[in-house]
Coordinates of C-alpha atoms and ligand atoms in Angstrom, one line a residue:
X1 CA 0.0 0.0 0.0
X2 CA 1.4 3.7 -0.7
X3 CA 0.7 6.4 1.2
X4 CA -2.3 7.6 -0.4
X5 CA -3.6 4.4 -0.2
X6 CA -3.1 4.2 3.2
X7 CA -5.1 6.8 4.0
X8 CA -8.0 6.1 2.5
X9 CA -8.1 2.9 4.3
X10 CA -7.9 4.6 7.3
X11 CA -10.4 6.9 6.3
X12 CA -12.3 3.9 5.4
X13 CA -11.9 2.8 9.1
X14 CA -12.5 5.6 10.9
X15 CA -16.0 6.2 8.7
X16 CA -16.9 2.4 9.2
X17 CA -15.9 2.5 12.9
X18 CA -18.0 5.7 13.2
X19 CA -21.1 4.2 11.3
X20 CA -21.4 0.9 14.0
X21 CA -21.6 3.7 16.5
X22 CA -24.4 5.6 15.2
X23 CA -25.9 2.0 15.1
X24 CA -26.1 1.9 18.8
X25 CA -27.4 5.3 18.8
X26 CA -30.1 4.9 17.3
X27 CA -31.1 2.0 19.5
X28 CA -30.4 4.5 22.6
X29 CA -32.6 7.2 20.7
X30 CA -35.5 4.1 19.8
X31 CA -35.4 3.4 23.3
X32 CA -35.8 7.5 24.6
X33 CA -38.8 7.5 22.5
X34 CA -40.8 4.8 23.8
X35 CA -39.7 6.0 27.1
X36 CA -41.2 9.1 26.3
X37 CA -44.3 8.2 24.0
X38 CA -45.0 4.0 25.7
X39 CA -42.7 2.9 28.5
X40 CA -45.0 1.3 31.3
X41 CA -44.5 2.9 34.7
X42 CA -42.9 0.3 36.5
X43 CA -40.5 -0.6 32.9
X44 CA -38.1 2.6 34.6
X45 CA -35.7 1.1 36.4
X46 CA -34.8 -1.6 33.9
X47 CA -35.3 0.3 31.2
X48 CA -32.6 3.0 32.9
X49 CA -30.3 0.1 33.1
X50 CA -30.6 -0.5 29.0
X51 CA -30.2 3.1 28.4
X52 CA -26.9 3.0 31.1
X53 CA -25.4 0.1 29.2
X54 CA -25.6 1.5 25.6
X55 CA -24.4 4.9 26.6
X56 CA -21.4 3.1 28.0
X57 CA -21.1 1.2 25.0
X58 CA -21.1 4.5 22.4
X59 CA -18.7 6.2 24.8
X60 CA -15.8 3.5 24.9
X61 CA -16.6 3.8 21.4
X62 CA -16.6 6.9 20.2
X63 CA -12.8 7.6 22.4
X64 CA -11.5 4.4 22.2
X65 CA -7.8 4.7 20.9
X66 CA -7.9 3.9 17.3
X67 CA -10.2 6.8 16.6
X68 CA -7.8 8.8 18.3
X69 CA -4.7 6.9 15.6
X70 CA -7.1 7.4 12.5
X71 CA -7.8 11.2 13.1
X72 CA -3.9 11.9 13.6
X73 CA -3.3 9.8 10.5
X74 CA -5.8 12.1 8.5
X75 CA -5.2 15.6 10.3
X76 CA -2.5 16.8 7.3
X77 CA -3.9 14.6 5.2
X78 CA -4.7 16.1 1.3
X79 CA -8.1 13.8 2.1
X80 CA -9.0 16.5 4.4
X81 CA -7.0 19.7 3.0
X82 CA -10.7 20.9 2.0
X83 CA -12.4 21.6 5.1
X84 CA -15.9 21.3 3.4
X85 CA -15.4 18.6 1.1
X86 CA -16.5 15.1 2.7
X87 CA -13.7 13.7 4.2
X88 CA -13.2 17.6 6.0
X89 CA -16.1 17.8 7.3
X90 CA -16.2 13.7 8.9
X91 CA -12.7 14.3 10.2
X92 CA -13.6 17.7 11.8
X93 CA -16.5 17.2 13.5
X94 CA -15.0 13.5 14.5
X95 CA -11.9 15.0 15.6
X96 CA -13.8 18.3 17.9
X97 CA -16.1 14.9 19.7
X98 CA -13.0 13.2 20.3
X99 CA -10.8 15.5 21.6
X100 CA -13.7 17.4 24.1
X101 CA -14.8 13.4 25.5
X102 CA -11.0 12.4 26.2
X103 CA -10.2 16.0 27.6
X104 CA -13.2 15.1 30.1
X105 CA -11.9 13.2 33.1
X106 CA -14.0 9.9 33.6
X107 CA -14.9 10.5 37.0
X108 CA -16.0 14.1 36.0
X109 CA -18.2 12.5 33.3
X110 CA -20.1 9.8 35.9
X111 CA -20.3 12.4 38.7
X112 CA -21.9 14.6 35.8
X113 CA -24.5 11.5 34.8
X114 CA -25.3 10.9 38.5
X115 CA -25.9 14.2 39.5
X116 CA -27.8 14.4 36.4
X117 CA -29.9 11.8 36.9
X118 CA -30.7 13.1 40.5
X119 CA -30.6 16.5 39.8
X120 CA -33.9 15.5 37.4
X121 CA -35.7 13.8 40.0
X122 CA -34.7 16.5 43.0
X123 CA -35.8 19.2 40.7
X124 CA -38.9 17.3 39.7
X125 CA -40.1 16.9 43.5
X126 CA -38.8 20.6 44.1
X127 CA -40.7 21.9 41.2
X128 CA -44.3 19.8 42.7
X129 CA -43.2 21.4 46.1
X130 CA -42.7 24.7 44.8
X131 CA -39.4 24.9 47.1
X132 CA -36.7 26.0 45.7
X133 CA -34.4 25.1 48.6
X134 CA -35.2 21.5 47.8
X135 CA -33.2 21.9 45.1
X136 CA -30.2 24.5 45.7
X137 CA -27.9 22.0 47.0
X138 CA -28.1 20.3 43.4
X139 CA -28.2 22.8 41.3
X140 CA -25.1 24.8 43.5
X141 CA -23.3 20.8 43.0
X142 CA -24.3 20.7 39.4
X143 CA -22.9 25.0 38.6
X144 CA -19.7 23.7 40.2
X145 CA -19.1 20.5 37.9
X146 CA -19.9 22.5 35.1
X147 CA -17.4 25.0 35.8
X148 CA -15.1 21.9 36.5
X149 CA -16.4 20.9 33.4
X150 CA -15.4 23.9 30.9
X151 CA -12.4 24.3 33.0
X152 CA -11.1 20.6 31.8
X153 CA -12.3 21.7 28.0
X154 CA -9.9 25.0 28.3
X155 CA -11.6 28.2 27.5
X156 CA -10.1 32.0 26.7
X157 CA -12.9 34.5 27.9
X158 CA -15.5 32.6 29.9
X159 CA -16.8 29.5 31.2
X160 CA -19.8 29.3 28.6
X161 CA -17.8 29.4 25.5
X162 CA -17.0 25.5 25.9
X163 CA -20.6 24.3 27.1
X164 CA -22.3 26.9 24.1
X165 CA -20.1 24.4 22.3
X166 CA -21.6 21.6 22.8
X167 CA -25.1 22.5 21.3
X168 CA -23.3 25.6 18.6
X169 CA -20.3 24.6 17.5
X170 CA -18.1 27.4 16.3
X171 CA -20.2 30.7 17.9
X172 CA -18.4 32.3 20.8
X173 CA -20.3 33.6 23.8
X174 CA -19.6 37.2 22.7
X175 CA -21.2 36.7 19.3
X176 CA -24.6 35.2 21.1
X177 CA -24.4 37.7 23.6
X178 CA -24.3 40.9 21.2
X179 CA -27.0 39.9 19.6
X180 CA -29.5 38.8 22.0
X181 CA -28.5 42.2 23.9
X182 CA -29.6 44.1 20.9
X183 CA -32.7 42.0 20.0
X184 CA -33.8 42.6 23.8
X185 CA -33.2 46.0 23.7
X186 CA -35.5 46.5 20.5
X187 CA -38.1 43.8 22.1
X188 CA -38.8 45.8 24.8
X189 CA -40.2 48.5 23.1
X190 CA -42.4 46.8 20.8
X191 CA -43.7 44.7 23.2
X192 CA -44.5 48.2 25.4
X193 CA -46.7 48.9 22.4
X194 CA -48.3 45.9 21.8
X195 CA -49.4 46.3 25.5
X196 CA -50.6 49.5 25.4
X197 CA -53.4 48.9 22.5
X198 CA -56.8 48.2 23.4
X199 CA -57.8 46.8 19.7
X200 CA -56.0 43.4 20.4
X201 CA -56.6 40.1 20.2
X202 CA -58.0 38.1 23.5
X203 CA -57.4 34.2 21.9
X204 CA -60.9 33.5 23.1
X205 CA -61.7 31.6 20.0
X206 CA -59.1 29.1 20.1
X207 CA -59.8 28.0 23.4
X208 CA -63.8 26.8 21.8
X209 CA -64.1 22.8 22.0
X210 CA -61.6 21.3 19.4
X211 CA -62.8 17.6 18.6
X212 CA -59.4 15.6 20.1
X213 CA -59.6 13.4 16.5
X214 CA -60.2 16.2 14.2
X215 CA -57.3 17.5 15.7
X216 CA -55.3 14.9 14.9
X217 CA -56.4 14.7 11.6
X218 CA -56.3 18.4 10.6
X219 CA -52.6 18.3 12.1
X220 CA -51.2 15.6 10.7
X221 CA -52.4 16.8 6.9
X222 CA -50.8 19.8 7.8
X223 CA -47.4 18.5 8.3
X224 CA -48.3 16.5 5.0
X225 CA -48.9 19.5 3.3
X226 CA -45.8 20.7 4.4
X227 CA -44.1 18.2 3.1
X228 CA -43.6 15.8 6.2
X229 CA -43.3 11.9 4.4
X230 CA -45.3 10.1 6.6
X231 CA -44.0 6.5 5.3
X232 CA -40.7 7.8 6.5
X233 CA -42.1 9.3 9.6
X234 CA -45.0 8.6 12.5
X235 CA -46.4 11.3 15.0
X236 CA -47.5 10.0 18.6
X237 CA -48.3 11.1 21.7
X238 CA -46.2 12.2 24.4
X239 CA -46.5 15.0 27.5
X240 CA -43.8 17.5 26.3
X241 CA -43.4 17.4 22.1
X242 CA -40.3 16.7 20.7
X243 CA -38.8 15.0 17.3
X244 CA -36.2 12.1 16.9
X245 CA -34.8 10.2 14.3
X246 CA -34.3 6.4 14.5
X247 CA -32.8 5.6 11.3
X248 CA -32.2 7.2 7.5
X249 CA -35.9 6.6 6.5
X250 CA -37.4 7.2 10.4
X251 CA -38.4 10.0 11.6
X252 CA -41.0 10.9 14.9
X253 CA -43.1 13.4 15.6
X254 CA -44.9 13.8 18.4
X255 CA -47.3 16.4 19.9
X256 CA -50.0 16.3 23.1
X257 CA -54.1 17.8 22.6
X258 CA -56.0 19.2 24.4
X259 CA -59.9 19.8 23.4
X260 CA -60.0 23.8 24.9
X261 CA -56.8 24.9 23.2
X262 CA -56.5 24.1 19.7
X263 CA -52.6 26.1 19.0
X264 CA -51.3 23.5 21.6
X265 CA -51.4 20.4 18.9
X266 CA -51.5 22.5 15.6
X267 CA -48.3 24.5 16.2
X268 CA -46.6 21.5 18.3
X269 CA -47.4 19.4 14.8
X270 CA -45.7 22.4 12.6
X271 CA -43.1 22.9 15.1
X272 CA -41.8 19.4 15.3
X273 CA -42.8 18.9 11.3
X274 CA -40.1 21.6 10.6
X275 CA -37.6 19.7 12.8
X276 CA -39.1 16.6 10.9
X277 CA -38.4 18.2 7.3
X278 CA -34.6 18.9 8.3
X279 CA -34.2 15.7 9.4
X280 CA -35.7 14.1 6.3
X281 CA -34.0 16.3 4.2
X282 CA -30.4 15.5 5.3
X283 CA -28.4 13.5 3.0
X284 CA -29.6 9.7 4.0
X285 CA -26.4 7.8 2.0
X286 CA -24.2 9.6 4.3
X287 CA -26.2 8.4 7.6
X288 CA -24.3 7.5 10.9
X289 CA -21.6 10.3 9.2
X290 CA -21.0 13.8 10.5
X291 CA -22.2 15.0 7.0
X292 CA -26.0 13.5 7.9
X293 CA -26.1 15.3 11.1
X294 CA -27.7 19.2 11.8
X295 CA -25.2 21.6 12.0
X296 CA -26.5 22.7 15.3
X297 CA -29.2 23.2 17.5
X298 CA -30.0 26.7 16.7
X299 CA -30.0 25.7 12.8
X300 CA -32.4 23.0 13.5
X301 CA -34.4 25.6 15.7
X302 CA -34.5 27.9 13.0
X303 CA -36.4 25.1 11.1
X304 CA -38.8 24.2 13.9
X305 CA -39.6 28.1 13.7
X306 CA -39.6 28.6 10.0
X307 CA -42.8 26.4 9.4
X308 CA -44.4 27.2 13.1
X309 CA -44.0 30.9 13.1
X310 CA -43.3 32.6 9.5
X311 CA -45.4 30.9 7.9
X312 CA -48.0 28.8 10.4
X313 CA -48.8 32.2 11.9
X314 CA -48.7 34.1 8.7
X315 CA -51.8 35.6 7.1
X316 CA -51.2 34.0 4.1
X317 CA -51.1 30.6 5.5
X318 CA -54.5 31.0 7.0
X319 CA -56.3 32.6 4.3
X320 CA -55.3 29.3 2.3
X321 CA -56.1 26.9 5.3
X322 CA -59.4 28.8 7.0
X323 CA -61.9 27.1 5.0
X324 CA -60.6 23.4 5.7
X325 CA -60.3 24.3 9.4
X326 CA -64.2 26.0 9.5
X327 CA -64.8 22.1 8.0
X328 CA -63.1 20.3 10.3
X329 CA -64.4 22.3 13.4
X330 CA -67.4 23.1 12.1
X331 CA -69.3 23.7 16.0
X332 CA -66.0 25.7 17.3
X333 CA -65.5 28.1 14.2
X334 CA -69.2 28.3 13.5
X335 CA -70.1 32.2 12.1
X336 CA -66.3 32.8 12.8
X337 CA -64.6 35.0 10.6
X338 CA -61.1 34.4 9.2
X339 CA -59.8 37.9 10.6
X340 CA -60.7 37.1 13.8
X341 CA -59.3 33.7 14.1
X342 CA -56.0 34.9 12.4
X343 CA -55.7 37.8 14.7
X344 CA -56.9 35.3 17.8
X345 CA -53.9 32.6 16.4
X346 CA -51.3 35.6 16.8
X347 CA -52.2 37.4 20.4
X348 CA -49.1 38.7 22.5
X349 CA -49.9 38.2 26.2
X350 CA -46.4 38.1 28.8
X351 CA -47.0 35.1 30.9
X352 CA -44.3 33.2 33.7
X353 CA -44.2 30.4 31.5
X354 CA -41.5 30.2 28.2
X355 CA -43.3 27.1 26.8
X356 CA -46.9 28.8 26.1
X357 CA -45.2 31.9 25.6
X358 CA -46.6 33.8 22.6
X359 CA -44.1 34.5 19.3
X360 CA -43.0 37.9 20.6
X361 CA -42.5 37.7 24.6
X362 CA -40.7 33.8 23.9
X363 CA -37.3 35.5 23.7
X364 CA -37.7 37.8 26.0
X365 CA -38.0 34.1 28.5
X366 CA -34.7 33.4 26.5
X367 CA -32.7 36.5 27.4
X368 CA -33.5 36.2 31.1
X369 CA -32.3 32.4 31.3
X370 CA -29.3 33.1 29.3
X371 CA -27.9 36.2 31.1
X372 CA -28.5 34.3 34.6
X373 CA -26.8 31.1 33.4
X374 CA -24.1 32.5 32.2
X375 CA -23.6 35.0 35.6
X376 CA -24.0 31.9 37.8
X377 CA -21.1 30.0 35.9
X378 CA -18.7 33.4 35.9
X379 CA -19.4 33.5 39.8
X380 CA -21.2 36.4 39.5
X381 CA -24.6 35.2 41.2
X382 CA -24.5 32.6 43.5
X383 CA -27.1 29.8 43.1
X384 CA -28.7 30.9 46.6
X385 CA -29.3 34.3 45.0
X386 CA -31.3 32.9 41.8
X387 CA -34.8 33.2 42.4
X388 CA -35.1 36.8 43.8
X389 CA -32.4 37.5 40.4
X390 CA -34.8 35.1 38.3
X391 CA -38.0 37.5 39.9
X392 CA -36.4 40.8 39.0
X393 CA -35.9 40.0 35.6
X394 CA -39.8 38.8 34.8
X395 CA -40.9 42.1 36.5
X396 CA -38.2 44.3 34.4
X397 CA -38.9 42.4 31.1
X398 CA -42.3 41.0 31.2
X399 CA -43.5 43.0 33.8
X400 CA -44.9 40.1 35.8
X401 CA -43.5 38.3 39.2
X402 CA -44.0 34.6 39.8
X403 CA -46.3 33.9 42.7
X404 CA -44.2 31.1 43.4
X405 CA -40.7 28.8 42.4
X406 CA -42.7 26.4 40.6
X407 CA -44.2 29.1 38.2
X408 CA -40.7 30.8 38.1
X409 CA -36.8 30.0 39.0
X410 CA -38.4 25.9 38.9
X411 CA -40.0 25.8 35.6
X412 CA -37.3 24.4 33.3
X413 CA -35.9 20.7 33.6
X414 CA -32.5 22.1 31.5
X415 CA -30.7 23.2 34.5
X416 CA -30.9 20.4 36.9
X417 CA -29.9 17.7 33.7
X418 CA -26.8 20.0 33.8
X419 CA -28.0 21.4 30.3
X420 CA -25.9 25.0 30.9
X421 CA -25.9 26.7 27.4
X422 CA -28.6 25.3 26.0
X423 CA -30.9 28.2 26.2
X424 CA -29.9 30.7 23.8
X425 CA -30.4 28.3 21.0
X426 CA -33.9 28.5 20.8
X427 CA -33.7 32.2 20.3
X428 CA -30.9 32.0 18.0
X429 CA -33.3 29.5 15.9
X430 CA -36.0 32.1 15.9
X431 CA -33.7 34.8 14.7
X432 CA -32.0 32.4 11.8
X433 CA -35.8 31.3 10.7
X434 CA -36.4 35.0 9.9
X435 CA -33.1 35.7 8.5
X436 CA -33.5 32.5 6.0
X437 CA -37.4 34.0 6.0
X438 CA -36.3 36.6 4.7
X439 CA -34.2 35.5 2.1
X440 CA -36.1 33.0 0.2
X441 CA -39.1 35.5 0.3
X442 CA -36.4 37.3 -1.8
X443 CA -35.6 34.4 -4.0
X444 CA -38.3 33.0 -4.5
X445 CA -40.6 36.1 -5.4
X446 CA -44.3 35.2 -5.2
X447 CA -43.7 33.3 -1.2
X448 CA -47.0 34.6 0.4
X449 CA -48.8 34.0 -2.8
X450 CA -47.4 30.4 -2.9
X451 CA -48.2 29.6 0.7
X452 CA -51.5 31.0 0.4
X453 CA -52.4 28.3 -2.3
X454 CA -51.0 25.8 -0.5
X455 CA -48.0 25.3 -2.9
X456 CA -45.3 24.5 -0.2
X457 CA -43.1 22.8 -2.4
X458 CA -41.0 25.9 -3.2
X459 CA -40.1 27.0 0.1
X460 CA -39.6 23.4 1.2
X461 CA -36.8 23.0 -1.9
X462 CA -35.0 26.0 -0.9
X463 CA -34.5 24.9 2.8
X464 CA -33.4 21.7 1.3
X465 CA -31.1 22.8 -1.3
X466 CA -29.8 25.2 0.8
X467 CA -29.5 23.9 4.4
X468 CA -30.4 20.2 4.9
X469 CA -28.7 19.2 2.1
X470 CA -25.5 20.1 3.5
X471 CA -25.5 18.4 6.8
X472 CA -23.4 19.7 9.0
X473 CA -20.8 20.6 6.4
X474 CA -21.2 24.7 7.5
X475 CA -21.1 25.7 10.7
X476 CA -24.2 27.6 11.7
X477 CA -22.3 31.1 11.4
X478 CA -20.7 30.1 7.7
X479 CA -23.7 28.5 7.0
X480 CA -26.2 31.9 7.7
X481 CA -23.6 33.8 5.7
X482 CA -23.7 31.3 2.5
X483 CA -27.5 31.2 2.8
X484 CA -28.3 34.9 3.2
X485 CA -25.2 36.8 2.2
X486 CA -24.6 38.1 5.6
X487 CA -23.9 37.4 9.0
X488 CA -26.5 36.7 11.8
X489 CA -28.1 39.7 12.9
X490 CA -31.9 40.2 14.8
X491 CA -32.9 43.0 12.5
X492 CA -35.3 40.7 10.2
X493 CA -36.9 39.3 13.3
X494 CA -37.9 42.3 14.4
X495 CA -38.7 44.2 11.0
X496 CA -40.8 40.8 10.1
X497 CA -42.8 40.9 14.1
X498 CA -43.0 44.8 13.8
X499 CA -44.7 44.7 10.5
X500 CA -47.5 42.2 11.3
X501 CA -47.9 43.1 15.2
X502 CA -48.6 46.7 13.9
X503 CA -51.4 44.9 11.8
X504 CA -52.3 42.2 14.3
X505 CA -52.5 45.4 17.4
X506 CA -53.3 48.1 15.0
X507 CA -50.7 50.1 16.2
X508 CA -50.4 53.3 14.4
Ligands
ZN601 ZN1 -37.8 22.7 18.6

């Protein structure tokens, strides 16, 4: 063998080796949704032992030695000279997972798995409770091995830089920072006017009785119209929605309904939908590979959003979809007009909780979590301190105070499963949504007309041509800047909210 040949045959290797992993991990994610959607009650315990041996399993894997041999064989490699080409972007993003699991200490890692796996429960009685002292001493333990944790992964400026890492590869703290301080300084005082008109919406008619099958039904031919492939794809039930892929060809939805509250299901279907579409739309002959992953969770965010928000909310979408609703609800949307109901589907109302927040207060929930994670990992608030921080922040952004922990500091389960930068990702997904928004209304001229007339298609092959098809080949940042010319920036979000909450409020 020369040395060319050499290489490829590690390459070969390494992509192989790297394939049988994602095997296992798509058993751990199969398992993680019938926990979630069927699991029996008393299944738990042995059912956590399954999970505990297969996460063992992927771990020896993905740092055992020889991965460690083939990436230092390929790092000067001509194979991976191109960044972006294939073999660049396997070795990369290979090379980043490797090098931040073996720079982790392995008692570091179990103390961080038990103390998340208690840190869950402690919170979860806490939260019932509605004491937050229940749970200081774990999340004050779980702030420490965090900082222990970013410490062991090396940082420059702060603490959050590494963990941010973990969930947006590539954007520094600074970057997220500058422009979630600028979109809540321009928040602020839209919101201040949405408040202040008395022609809004009150959302009365969507809380009417929604027939729990004709939900389903009017849902699930939603995501269809979308796009969603439903022979490569279910949707289920499950308490808190969320999407997963189990294989190339496998993708599930899943969504909860309730019969007084019909945006609950629908925009849980179209949120999870979007994710669905990304996930469908990643390149399938490179599955188990790098290349078939999202590039982050804010891009994947941004495609939840897309199809939710910009267009599920639009006018144009409902003006198309109003007279198949008024059929399928005939009792609840009886003599309703569609002006009403779209205005009804869009109210703004600032509320404790971030996941029934409204389009325009959501990041506003975002902003506070992320600027109070990120001063109680740089020592600036102690985790004693976080709930009269936490109730200062709702009254000076939102204007209202939680009566109690469990409607405030306890709401979230990300904290106590040690997920510390996790946050500002779902903001950064609803700013990206209207950046790419923006752009393929741009490219693709007639967008409200198409969506409107139901024609989906168009919008759905830009996303895919554009951003699923390319894995996780950009990173988010390069991958904003490819898509729209430009870097990430909150002005479309709040040109696009300004310019239908002045229609929506009738602001003047
Ligand atoms: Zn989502």
């Amino acid at each position: 063998m020369n040395a060319a040949e050499r290489l490829a045959s590690s390459y070969e290797a390494l992509c192989a080796h790297t394939r049988e992993t994602a095997l296992l991990q798509s058993v751990q994610a199969l398992l993680e949704w019938d926990d979630r959607t069927q699991l029996p009650t008393a299944a738990g315990p042995y059912r956590a032992e399954q999970a505990a041996c297969l996460a063992g399993m992927v771990h020896r894997r993905q740092t055992a030695p020889e991965v460690g041999g083939w990436l230092d064989e390929l790092a000067a490699s001509p194979l991976v000279e191109d960044p972006h080409s294939d073999a660049g972007t396997v070795v990369r993003r290979l090379r980043r997972e490797y090098e931040k699991k073996r720079r982790l200490p392995p008692t570091l890692v179990e103390q961080l798995a038990r103390l998340s796996a208690r840190g869950q429960q402690v919170w979860a009685a806490a939260r019932k409770a509605s004491d937050f002292g229940q749970f200081l001493p774990v999340l004050a333990e779980t702030v420490d091995l965090k900082r222990q944790e970013a410490a062991a992964l090396g940082f420059a400026t702060t603490p959050y830089d590494p963990l941010l890492d973990d969930y947006e590869p590539g954007t520094a703290t600074t970057e997220v920072a500058a422009v979630l301080d600028s979109l809540v300084a321009s928040l602020r005082p839209l919101l201040q006017a949405i408040l202040a008109s008395d022609r809004g919406p009150d959302g009365r008619l969507l809380a009417r009785r929604y027939a729990l099958d004709a939900q389903r039904e009017f849902g699930m031919a939603a995501a269809r119209a979308i796009g969603f492939d439903f022979s490569a794809g279910r949707l289920d039930v499950t308490d808190h929605p969320f999407c997963t892929t189990l294989g190339p060809r496998d993708v599930r939805l899943t969504t909860r309904y309730r019969e007084d509250d019909f945006g609950d299901a629908f925009f849980s279907i179209l949120h999870e939908a979007g994710h669905g579409l990304y996930e469908q739309g990643l390149p399938a002959a490179s599955f188990g590979l790098p290349l078939s992953l999202a590039t982050s969770l804010g891009i994947h965010e941004s495609q939840s959003r897309l199809w939710e928000n910009q267009i599920g909310r639009s006018r144009s979408f409902w003006e198309g979809l109003f007279p198949a609703a008024r059929a399928a609800f005939p009792e609840a949307l009886r003599g309703v007009e569609f002006a009403a109901f779209y205005r009804d589907v869009n109210r703004v109302a600032p509320s404790l909780i971030r996941v029934d927040a409204d389009e325009i207060t959501y990041n506003l929930h975002i902003g506070i979590r992320f600027e109070l994670e990120r001063a109680l990992l740089e020592d600036d608030l102690q985790p004693a301190d976080l709930p009269a921080a936490w109730n200062a922040k709702y009254d000076a952004y939102l204007g209202v105070v939680p009566p109690d922990d469990a409607q405030g500091v306890l709401q979230d389960v990300h904290w106590s499963a040690g997920l510390f930068g996790y946050f500002p990702t779902y903001a950064l997904g609803n700013l990206y949504a209207a950046q790419f928004y923006a752009q393929a209304a741009e490219d693709l001229g007639d967008l409200e007309g198409q969506v409107r007339r139901g024609e989906f298609q168009p919008l759905l092959q830009w996303l895919r041509s554009r951003i699923h098809a390319h894995g996780s080949r950009y990173e988010a940042r390069e991958l904003v800047e490819r898509v729209t010319g430009r870097p990430l920036s909150e002005r479309p979000w709040i040109e696009q909210m300004t310019r239908k909450y002045a229609d929506v409020y009738r602001l003047d």
